[in-house]
Amino acid sequence: MMNRTNPSETKLVICVWHPFTEWRPKPAMAEAIRKRWPEMRVLHLPNYDHLAKALPDTDIFVGYSLRAEQLKDAKKLKWIHSTAAGVAQLMYPELRDSGILVTNPSGIFSVPMAEHTMGLLLALARNFPDSVRGQDRARWAQQEIWGKPQRLTELNRKVLLIVGYGSIGREVAKRAKAFDMKVWGVTRSGKGEQAQLHEALPGADYVLICAPETAETKQLISAAEIGTMKRGARLINVARGSLLDEAALIAALENGTLGGAALDVAQTEPLPPESPLWKAPNLFITPHTSGVSDRLWDRQAAILIELLERWFAGRELFNRVDFARGY
């Protein structure tokens, strides 16, 4: 067990800058920590300009990115708490070998992501995207929408295969069962009702990707996997763009192998205007908003304060990142 600090001798630095404003920590998070531990030094940096100066005596770093060259300067660093659930950007050898503890906020995105996913499932089943396009053109497209090969369908009694049956997958399953869907889950560890992805794919009407991004999950769903899916099935990705072969997805949508798809993530974000994904048929895109919620930073602050309570009490921390697994 590493030497834990006590609050009066602890410096905690919060530092995230992201072009999307909602991924930047709110000042209220630093204020809540200061209120709980007035004797602790808490520094909230709105961008990376002054981070180099702040790092040498930092004990705890809160943010989703710290590069190897920055880690060299952080001589006293004992713990990194990532504000992003995905930690692929922290899986470099220098950090892995440093003995520094890494935690993440796993679980706080599960409810908004599950609700968003149900929205995507319904949008695909009821073809909301074409209804919206009709509305934009002031066109009553009833016959047009019904005439599509996908037809308007129901979620009721359909099979939903959840690839990555973690906290997000379980929240989706709870909601999908309320729609009388049959839910199958597959995980890397083999826990779940269907252990093998390839055995489960042909029986699924909807396939949801919500597994973590690791070296092993890169292109987890490629042309081979899409090829084993039921004709007309629908595919949803709310995980990371790297888990899905986008060229294979586009081909399957163009030739009608897949009845539709929805993406909340892409290999390149922001998705450039020239990306062929924008023009792929029967594809619904949301701009990586599934985890965004007006309650996000309240949840972020609550989980960090609970972890800090445990840190100072010398108790076991939850949400520890396993470098071997990559999440």
mmCIF file of C-alpha atoms in Angstrom:
data_model
loop_
_atom_site.group_PDB
_atom_site.id
_atom_site.type_symbol
_atom_site.label_atom_id
_atom_site.label_comp_id
_atom_site.label_asym_id
_atom_site.label_seq_id
_atom_site.Cartn_x
_atom_site.Cartn_y
_atom_site.Cartn_z
ATOM 1 C CA MET A 1 0.000 0.000 0.000
ATOM 2 C CA MET A 2 1.445 3.356 -1.028
ATOM 3 C CA ASN A 3 1.896 6.169 1.473
ATOM 4 C CA ARG A 4 -1.391 8.013 1.707
ATOM 5 C CA THR A 5 -1.264 11.734 2.405
ATOM 6 C CA ASN A 6 -3.404 13.551 4.909
ATOM 7 C CA PRO A 7 -5.503 16.538 3.756
ATOM 8 C CA SER A 8 -3.229 19.271 5.180
ATOM 9 C CA GLU A 9 -0.219 17.996 3.236
ATOM 10 C CA THR A 10 -2.072 17.212 -0.003
ATOM 11 C CA LYS A 11 -2.046 19.201 -3.208
ATOM 12 C CA LEU A 12 -4.812 18.243 -5.645
ATOM 13 C CA VAL A 13 -4.828 19.650 -9.184
ATOM 14 C CA ILE A 14 -7.870 19.544 -11.458
ATOM 15 C CA CYS A 15 -6.954 20.201 -15.072
ATOM 16 C CA VAL A 16 -8.963 19.397 -18.196
ATOM 17 C CA TRP A 17 -9.350 21.397 -21.349
ATOM 18 C CA HIS A 18 -11.537 20.034 -24.130
ATOM 19 C CA PRO A 19 -13.117 21.819 -27.123
ATOM 20 C CA PHE A 20 -16.518 20.528 -25.922
ATOM 21 C CA THR A 21 -17.289 22.709 -22.910
ATOM 22 C CA GLU A 22 -19.259 20.070 -20.981
ATOM 23 C CA TRP A 23 -16.175 17.830 -20.660
ATOM 24 C CA ARG A 24 -14.436 20.643 -18.735
ATOM 25 C CA PRO A 25 -14.810 20.405 -14.940
ATOM 26 C CA LYS A 26 -17.125 22.928 -13.335
ATOM 27 C CA PRO A 27 -15.699 25.267 -10.637
ATOM 28 C CA ALA A 28 -18.271 23.778 -8.233
ATOM 29 C CA MET A 29 -16.243 20.542 -8.103
ATOM 30 C CA ALA A 30 -13.147 22.289 -6.688
ATOM 31 C CA GLU A 31 -15.387 24.316 -4.359
ATOM 32 C CA ALA A 32 -17.039 21.146 -2.993
ATOM 33 C CA ILE A 33 -13.619 19.593 -2.259
ATOM 34 C CA ARG A 34 -12.364 22.796 -0.565
ATOM 35 C CA LYS A 35 -15.507 22.949 1.544
ATOM 36 C CA ARG A 36 -15.025 19.340 2.691
ATOM 37 C CA TRP A 37 -11.257 19.710 3.328
ATOM 38 C CA PRO A 38 -10.448 23.428 3.839
ATOM 39 C CA GLU A 39 -6.854 22.522 4.799
ATOM 40 C CA MET A 40 -6.139 20.862 1.426
ATOM 41 C CA ARG A 41 -4.523 22.786 -1.445
ATOM 42 C CA VAL A 42 -6.934 22.485 -4.357
ATOM 43 C CA LEU A 43 -5.973 24.034 -7.680
ATOM 44 C CA HIS A 44 -8.387 24.135 -10.621
ATOM 45 C CA LEU A 45 -6.633 25.005 -13.888
ATOM 46 C CA PRO A 46 -9.020 25.801 -16.771
ATOM 47 C CA ASN A 47 -6.402 24.808 -19.402
ATOM 48 C CA TYR A 48 -2.903 23.298 -19.691
ATOM 49 C CA ASP A 49 -0.980 26.630 -19.837
ATOM 50 C CA HIS A 50 0.232 26.550 -16.204
ATOM 51 C CA LEU A 51 0.160 22.792 -15.619
ATOM 52 C CA ALA A 52 3.937 22.291 -15.969
ATOM 53 C CA LYS A 53 4.515 24.767 -13.123
ATOM 54 C CA ALA A 54 1.883 23.103 -10.910
ATOM 55 C CA LEU A 55 2.916 19.450 -11.382
ATOM 56 C CA PRO A 56 6.188 19.031 -9.396
ATOM 57 C CA ASP A 57 4.493 19.089 -5.950
ATOM 58 C CA THR A 58 1.100 17.637 -6.992
ATOM 59 C CA ASP A 59 -0.042 14.580 -5.013
ATOM 60 C CA ILE A 60 -3.364 13.914 -6.789
ATOM 61 C CA PHE A 61 -4.140 14.824 -10.393
ATOM 62 C CA VAL A 62 -7.728 14.994 -11.647
ATOM 63 C CA GLY A 63 -8.095 15.027 -15.430
ATOM 64 C CA TYR A 64 -8.314 12.618 -18.321
ATOM 65 C CA SER A 65 -4.910 13.205 -19.897
ATOM 66 C CA LEU A 66 -1.358 13.376 -18.565
ATOM 67 C CA ARG A 67 1.379 12.658 -21.096
ATOM 68 C CA ALA A 68 4.625 10.785 -20.412
ATOM 69 C CA GLU A 69 6.742 13.968 -20.547
ATOM 70 C CA GLN A 70 4.394 15.669 -18.045
ATOM 71 C CA LEU A 71 4.529 12.625 -15.774
ATOM 72 C CA LYS A 72 8.333 13.077 -15.507
ATOM 73 C CA ASP A 73 7.784 16.457 -13.807
ATOM 74 C CA ALA A 74 5.204 15.086 -11.365
ATOM 75 C CA LYS A 75 7.735 13.835 -8.813
ATOM 76 C CA LYS A 76 5.261 13.521 -5.916
ATOM 77 C CA LEU A 77 2.276 12.171 -7.852
ATOM 78 C CA LYS A 78 0.552 9.224 -6.173
ATOM 79 C CA TRP A 79 -2.868 9.058 -7.793
ATOM 80 C CA ILE A 80 -4.555 10.095 -11.048
ATOM 81 C CA HIS A 81 -8.338 10.276 -11.136
ATOM 82 C CA SER A 82 -9.567 10.366 -14.733
ATOM 83 C CA THR A 83 -12.700 12.402 -15.425
ATOM 84 C CA ALA A 84 -13.241 10.228 -18.534
ATOM 85 C CA ALA A 85 -14.367 6.614 -18.188
ATOM 86 C CA GLY A 86 -12.170 5.635 -21.146
ATOM 87 C CA VAL A 87 -8.497 5.564 -20.115
ATOM 88 C CA ALA A 88 -6.767 4.271 -23.282
ATOM 89 C CA GLN A 89 -4.840 7.585 -23.383
ATOM 90 C CA LEU A 90 -3.265 6.760 -19.992
ATOM 91 C CA MET A 91 -2.139 3.224 -20.826
ATOM 92 C CA TYR A 92 1.496 4.105 -21.634
ATOM 93 C CA PRO A 93 4.470 2.172 -20.145
ATOM 94 C CA GLU A 94 5.870 5.065 -18.063
ATOM 95 C CA LEU A 95 2.603 5.376 -16.113
ATOM 96 C CA ARG A 96 2.088 1.614 -15.953
ATOM 97 C CA ASP A 97 5.558 1.193 -14.383
ATOM 98 C CA SER A 98 5.322 4.199 -12.048
ATOM 99 C CA GLY A 99 3.245 2.613 -9.281
ATOM 100 C CA ILE A 100 0.834 5.561 -9.518
ATOM 101 C CA LEU A 101 -2.767 4.579 -8.845
ATOM 102 C CA VAL A 102 -5.356 5.382 -11.540
ATOM 103 C CA THR A 103 -9.121 5.546 -10.957
ATOM 104 C CA ASN A 104 -11.965 6.546 -13.258
ATOM 105 C CA PRO A 105 -15.594 7.643 -12.838
ATOM 106 C CA SER A 106 -17.032 4.384 -14.210
ATOM 107 C CA GLY A 107 -20.765 4.208 -13.603
ATOM 108 C CA ILE A 108 -21.595 7.914 -13.723
ATOM 109 C CA PHE A 109 -22.344 7.863 -17.456
ATOM 110 C CA SER A 110 -24.454 4.695 -17.336
ATOM 111 C CA VAL A 111 -27.913 6.236 -16.827
ATOM 112 C CA PRO A 112 -27.707 8.962 -19.521
ATOM 113 C CA MET A 113 -26.046 6.516 -21.922
ATOM 114 C CA ALA A 114 -28.720 3.881 -21.302
ATOM 115 C CA GLU A 115 -31.521 6.393 -21.871
ATOM 116 C CA HIS A 116 -29.774 7.689 -25.009
ATOM 117 C CA THR A 117 -29.384 4.109 -26.261
ATOM 118 C CA MET A 118 -33.097 3.418 -25.773
ATOM 119 C CA GLY A 119 -33.719 6.556 -27.830
ATOM 120 C CA LEU A 120 -31.481 5.187 -30.600
ATOM 121 C CA LEU A 121 -33.223 1.793 -30.498
ATOM 122 C CA LEU A 122 -36.633 3.462 -30.796
ATOM 123 C CA ALA A 123 -35.397 5.840 -33.504
ATOM 124 C CA LEU A 124 -34.239 2.879 -35.609
ATOM 125 C CA ALA A 125 -37.391 0.795 -34.999
ATOM 126 C CA ARG A 126 -39.756 3.717 -35.714
ATOM 127 C CA ASN A 127 -37.556 5.471 -38.314
ATOM 128 C CA PHE A 128 -37.599 8.857 -36.577
ATOM 129 C CA PRO A 129 -34.675 10.169 -38.697
ATOM 130 C CA ASP A 130 -36.736 9.962 -41.924
ATOM 131 C CA SER A 131 -39.708 11.569 -40.166
ATOM 132 C CA VAL A 132 -37.480 14.498 -39.149
ATOM 133 C CA ARG A 133 -36.099 14.774 -42.692
ATOM 134 C CA GLY A 134 -39.687 14.832 -43.972
ATOM 135 C CA GLN A 135 -40.544 17.567 -41.478
ATOM 136 C CA ASP A 136 -37.524 19.594 -42.638
ATOM 137 C CA ARG A 137 -38.898 19.376 -46.208
ATOM 138 C CA ALA A 138 -42.522 19.992 -45.101
ATOM 139 C CA ARG A 139 -43.336 16.575 -46.551
ATOM 140 C CA TRP A 140 -45.926 14.152 -45.137
ATOM 141 C CA ALA A 141 -43.832 11.030 -45.836
ATOM 142 C CA GLN A 142 -46.139 8.323 -44.446
ATOM 143 C CA GLN A 143 -46.135 6.062 -47.534
ATOM 144 C CA GLU A 144 -42.443 6.742 -48.217
ATOM 145 C CA ILE A 145 -41.440 5.695 -44.689
ATOM 146 C CA TRP A 146 -43.643 2.592 -44.731
ATOM 147 C CA GLY A 147 -42.393 1.636 -48.184
ATOM 148 C CA LYS A 148 -38.782 1.285 -47.066
ATOM 149 C CA PRO A 149 -37.508 -2.306 -46.855
ATOM 150 C CA GLN A 150 -36.871 -1.881 -43.091
ATOM 151 C CA ARG A 151 -40.557 -1.282 -42.345
ATOM 152 C CA LEU A 152 -41.681 0.251 -39.071
ATOM 153 C CA THR A 153 -41.265 -2.373 -36.401
ATOM 154 C CA GLU A 154 -41.494 -2.882 -32.640
ATOM 155 C CA LEU A 155 -38.851 -3.483 -29.981
ATOM 156 C CA ASN A 156 -41.260 -5.880 -28.287
ATOM 157 C CA ARG A 157 -39.971 -9.512 -28.398
ATOM 158 C CA LYS A 158 -36.860 -8.529 -30.381
ATOM 159 C CA VAL A 159 -33.414 -9.800 -29.342
ATOM 160 C CA LEU A 160 -30.947 -7.178 -28.146
ATOM 161 C CA LEU A 161 -27.340 -8.375 -27.948
ATOM 162 C CA ILE A 162 -25.265 -6.155 -25.645
ATOM 163 C CA VAL A 163 -21.545 -6.435 -26.395
ATOM 164 C CA GLY A 164 -19.796 -5.307 -23.195
ATOM 165 C CA TYR A 165 -22.081 -6.133 -20.294
ATOM 166 C CA GLY A 166 -20.693 -3.634 -17.778
ATOM 167 C CA SER A 167 -22.497 -0.859 -15.902
ATOM 168 C CA ILE A 168 -23.809 0.764 -19.122
ATOM 169 C CA GLY A 169 -24.917 -2.570 -20.581
ATOM 170 C CA ARG A 170 -26.762 -3.499 -17.397
ATOM 171 C CA GLU A 171 -28.629 -0.165 -17.316
ATOM 172 C CA VAL A 172 -29.631 -0.643 -20.959
ATOM 173 C CA ALA A 173 -30.782 -4.213 -20.208
ATOM 174 C CA LYS A 174 -33.033 -2.987 -17.382
ATOM 175 C CA ARG A 175 -34.766 -0.530 -19.714
ATOM 176 C CA ALA A 176 -34.888 -2.905 -22.687
ATOM 177 C CA LYS A 177 -36.632 -5.518 -20.533
ATOM 178 C CA ALA A 178 -39.332 -2.932 -19.761
ATOM 179 C CA PHE A 179 -39.952 -2.900 -23.557
ATOM 180 C CA ASP A 180 -40.267 -6.716 -23.447
ATOM 181 C CA MET A 181 -37.049 -7.184 -25.398
ATOM 182 C CA LYS A 182 -35.066 -10.388 -25.005
ATOM 183 C CA VAL A 183 -31.618 -9.312 -23.789
ATOM 184 C CA TRP A 184 -28.368 -11.213 -24.289
ATOM 185 C CA GLY A 185 -25.081 -9.956 -22.873
ATOM 186 C CA VAL A 186 -21.530 -10.881 -23.836
ATOM 187 C CA THR A 187 -18.405 -9.823 -21.965
ATOM 188 C CA ARG A 188 -14.714 -10.384 -22.397
ATOM 189 C CA SER A 189 -14.695 -12.344 -19.156
ATOM 190 C CA GLY A 190 -17.436 -14.633 -20.505
ATOM 191 C CA LYS A 191 -19.932 -13.575 -17.828
ATOM 192 C CA GLY A 192 -23.402 -13.061 -19.216
ATOM 193 C CA GLU A 193 -26.168 -15.112 -20.710
ATOM 194 C CA GLN A 194 -24.270 -15.722 -23.945
ATOM 195 C CA ALA A 195 -20.539 -16.129 -23.481
ATOM 196 C CA GLN A 196 -19.484 -16.148 -27.129
ATOM 197 C CA LEU A 197 -19.957 -13.141 -29.385
ATOM 198 C CA HIS A 198 -19.833 -15.152 -32.608
ATOM 199 C CA GLU A 199 -22.430 -17.627 -31.375
ATOM 200 C CA ALA A 200 -24.783 -14.833 -30.363
ATOM 201 C CA LEU A 201 -24.526 -12.473 -33.374
ATOM 202 C CA PRO A 202 -26.667 -14.454 -35.861
ATOM 203 C CA GLY A 203 -29.652 -14.502 -33.472
ATOM 204 C CA ALA A 204 -29.727 -10.791 -32.630
ATOM 205 C CA ASP A 205 -32.123 -8.212 -34.072
ATOM 206 C CA TYR A 206 -30.188 -5.338 -32.478
ATOM 207 C CA VAL A 207 -26.489 -5.375 -31.571
ATOM 208 C CA LEU A 208 -25.258 -2.739 -29.127
ATOM 209 C CA ILE A 209 -21.524 -2.080 -28.720
ATOM 210 C CA CYS A 210 -20.693 -0.663 -25.284
ATOM 211 C CA ALA A 211 -17.424 -2.448 -24.425
ATOM 212 C CA PRO A 212 -14.344 -0.536 -23.204
ATOM 213 C CA GLU A 213 -11.617 0.504 -25.643
ATOM 214 C CA THR A 214 -8.565 -1.737 -25.243
ATOM 215 C CA ALA A 215 -5.958 -3.288 -27.553
ATOM 216 C CA GLU A 216 -8.147 -6.429 -27.727
ATOM 217 C CA THR A 217 -11.388 -4.626 -28.609
ATOM 218 C CA LYS A 218 -9.974 -2.711 -31.582
ATOM 219 C CA GLN A 219 -12.219 -3.530 -34.593
ATOM 220 C CA LEU A 220 -14.182 -5.921 -32.377
ATOM 221 C CA ILE A 221 -17.021 -5.666 -34.890
ATOM 222 C CA SER A 222 -15.480 -5.921 -38.360
ATOM 223 C CA ALA A 223 -16.696 -7.170 -41.748
ATOM 224 C CA ALA A 224 -16.522 -10.782 -40.490
ATOM 225 C CA GLU A 225 -18.797 -10.113 -37.510
ATOM 226 C CA ILE A 226 -21.230 -7.983 -39.536
ATOM 227 C CA GLY A 227 -21.315 -10.825 -42.089
ATOM 228 C CA THR A 228 -22.656 -13.257 -39.469
ATOM 229 C CA MET A 229 -25.472 -10.916 -38.382
ATOM 230 C CA LYS A 230 -29.085 -11.556 -39.339
ATOM 231 C CA ARG A 231 -30.075 -9.777 -42.572
ATOM 232 C CA GLY A 232 -31.878 -6.556 -41.678
ATOM 233 C CA ALA A 233 -30.481 -6.431 -38.123
ATOM 234 C CA ARG A 234 -29.537 -3.055 -36.655
ATOM 235 C CA LEU A 235 -26.206 -2.069 -35.095
ATOM 236 C CA ILE A 236 -25.571 0.639 -32.472
ATOM 237 C CA ASN A 237 -22.199 1.884 -31.199
ATOM 238 C CA VAL A 238 -22.018 4.023 -28.052
ATOM 239 C CA ALA A 239 -18.540 2.781 -26.995
ATOM 240 C CA ARG A 240 -15.603 4.147 -29.016
ATOM 241 C CA GLY A 241 -15.132 4.462 -32.783
ATOM 242 C CA SER A 242 -12.131 2.111 -32.718
ATOM 243 C CA LEU A 243 -14.360 -0.892 -31.852
ATOM 244 C CA LEU A 244 -16.176 -0.817 -35.192
ATOM 245 C CA ASP A 245 -14.922 -1.149 -38.771
ATOM 246 C CA GLU A 246 -16.667 1.882 -40.273
ATOM 247 C CA ALA A 247 -15.951 0.921 -43.910
ATOM 248 C CA ALA A 248 -17.578 -2.500 -43.306
ATOM 249 C CA LEU A 249 -20.573 -0.775 -41.663
ATOM 250 C CA ILE A 250 -21.065 1.547 -44.648
ATOM 251 C CA ALA A 251 -20.832 -1.390 -47.092
ATOM 252 C CA ALA A 252 -23.410 -3.393 -45.078
ATOM 253 C CA LEU A 253 -25.817 -0.435 -45.025
ATOM 254 C CA GLU A 254 -25.360 0.210 -48.750
ATOM 255 C CA ASN A 255 -25.994 -3.388 -49.760
ATOM 256 C CA GLY A 256 -28.895 -3.842 -47.335
ATOM 257 C CA THR A 257 -27.222 -6.512 -45.174
ATOM 258 C CA LEU A 258 -27.950 -4.294 -42.162
ATOM 259 C CA GLY A 259 -31.362 -2.691 -41.822
ATOM 260 C CA GLY A 260 -29.957 0.356 -40.056
ATOM 261 C CA ALA A 261 -27.363 1.636 -37.620
ATOM 262 C CA ALA A 262 -26.842 4.367 -35.070
ATOM 263 C CA LEU A 263 -23.488 5.817 -34.010
ATOM 264 C CA ASP A 264 -22.761 8.081 -31.074
ATOM 265 C CA VAL A 265 -18.993 7.712 -31.620
ATOM 266 C CA ALA A 266 -16.641 7.691 -34.605
ATOM 267 C CA GLN A 267 -13.023 6.775 -35.285
ATOM 268 C CA THR A 268 -12.315 10.450 -35.996
ATOM 269 C CA GLU A 269 -14.030 13.006 -33.779
ATOM 270 C CA PRO A 270 -15.282 15.547 -34.626
ATOM 271 C CA LEU A 271 -16.445 13.622 -37.696
ATOM 272 C CA PRO A 272 -15.142 15.598 -40.711
ATOM 273 C CA PRO A 273 -17.703 16.889 -43.270
ATOM 274 C CA GLU A 274 -16.148 14.715 -45.995
ATOM 275 C CA SER A 275 -16.653 11.465 -44.033
ATOM 276 C CA PRO A 276 -18.722 8.930 -46.015
ATOM 277 C CA LEU A 277 -20.612 8.136 -42.782
ATOM 278 C CA TRP A 278 -22.701 11.294 -43.230
ATOM 279 C CA LYS A 279 -24.142 9.937 -46.475
ATOM 280 C CA ALA A 280 -24.502 6.252 -45.511
ATOM 281 C CA PRO A 281 -28.126 5.064 -45.891
ATOM 282 C CA ASN A 282 -30.217 4.331 -42.789
ATOM 283 C CA LEU A 283 -27.499 5.597 -40.462
ATOM 284 C CA PHE A 284 -28.438 7.827 -37.521
ATOM 285 C CA ILE A 285 -25.561 9.835 -36.011
ATOM 286 C CA THR A 286 -25.518 11.626 -32.650
ATOM 287 C CA PRO A 287 -22.336 13.650 -31.929
ATOM 288 C CA HIS A 288 -20.935 11.739 -28.899
ATOM 289 C CA THR A 289 -23.658 13.102 -26.640
ATOM 290 C CA SER A 290 -24.850 9.851 -25.028
ATOM 291 C CA GLY A 291 -22.882 10.434 -21.810
ATOM 292 C CA VAL A 292 -23.759 14.134 -21.546
ATOM 293 C CA SER A 293 -26.294 15.159 -18.930
ATOM 294 C CA ASP A 294 -27.118 18.209 -16.821
ATOM 295 C CA ARG A 295 -26.308 16.022 -13.785
ATOM 296 C CA LEU A 296 -22.836 15.013 -14.985
ATOM 297 C CA TRP A 297 -20.637 17.263 -12.818
ATOM 298 C CA ASP A 298 -22.707 16.672 -9.677
ATOM 299 C CA ARG A 299 -22.008 12.961 -10.184
ATOM 300 C CA GLN A 300 -18.332 13.611 -10.992
ATOM 301 C CA ALA A 301 -17.889 15.612 -7.763
ATOM 302 C CA ALA A 302 -19.740 13.023 -5.653
ATOM 303 C CA ILE A 303 -17.608 10.111 -6.883
ATOM 304 C CA LEU A 304 -14.342 12.033 -6.421
ATOM 305 C CA ILE A 305 -15.279 13.115 -2.868
ATOM 306 C CA GLU A 306 -16.178 9.502 -1.968
ATOM 307 C CA LEU A 307 -12.806 8.333 -3.344
ATOM 308 C CA LEU A 308 -10.973 11.081 -1.435
ATOM 309 C CA GLU A 309 -12.770 10.067 1.795
ATOM 310 C CA ARG A 310 -11.447 6.535 1.270
ATOM 311 C CA TRP A 311 -7.970 7.790 0.331
ATOM 312 C CA PHE A 312 -7.556 9.794 3.543
ATOM 313 C CA ALA A 313 -9.046 6.991 5.661
ATOM 314 C CA GLY A 314 -6.587 4.450 4.194
ATOM 315 C CA ARG A 315 -9.465 2.390 2.775
ATOM 316 C CA GLU A 316 -9.641 0.504 -0.513
ATOM 317 C CA LEU A 317 -10.484 2.687 -3.530
ATOM 318 C CA PHE A 318 -13.156 1.544 -5.999
ATOM 319 C CA ASN A 319 -13.029 2.117 -9.783
ATOM 320 C CA ARG A 320 -9.322 1.324 -9.894
ATOM 321 C CA VAL A 321 -8.029 0.968 -13.414
ATOM 322 C CA ASP A 322 -6.390 -2.373 -14.173
ATOM 323 C CA PHE A 323 -3.407 -1.702 -16.456
ATOM 324 C CA ALA A 324 -3.393 -5.338 -17.600
ATOM 325 C CA ARG A 325 -6.996 -5.118 -18.839
ATOM 326 C CA GLY A 326 -6.762 -1.487 -19.972
ATOM 327 C CA TYR A 327 -9.869 -0.298 -18.095
#
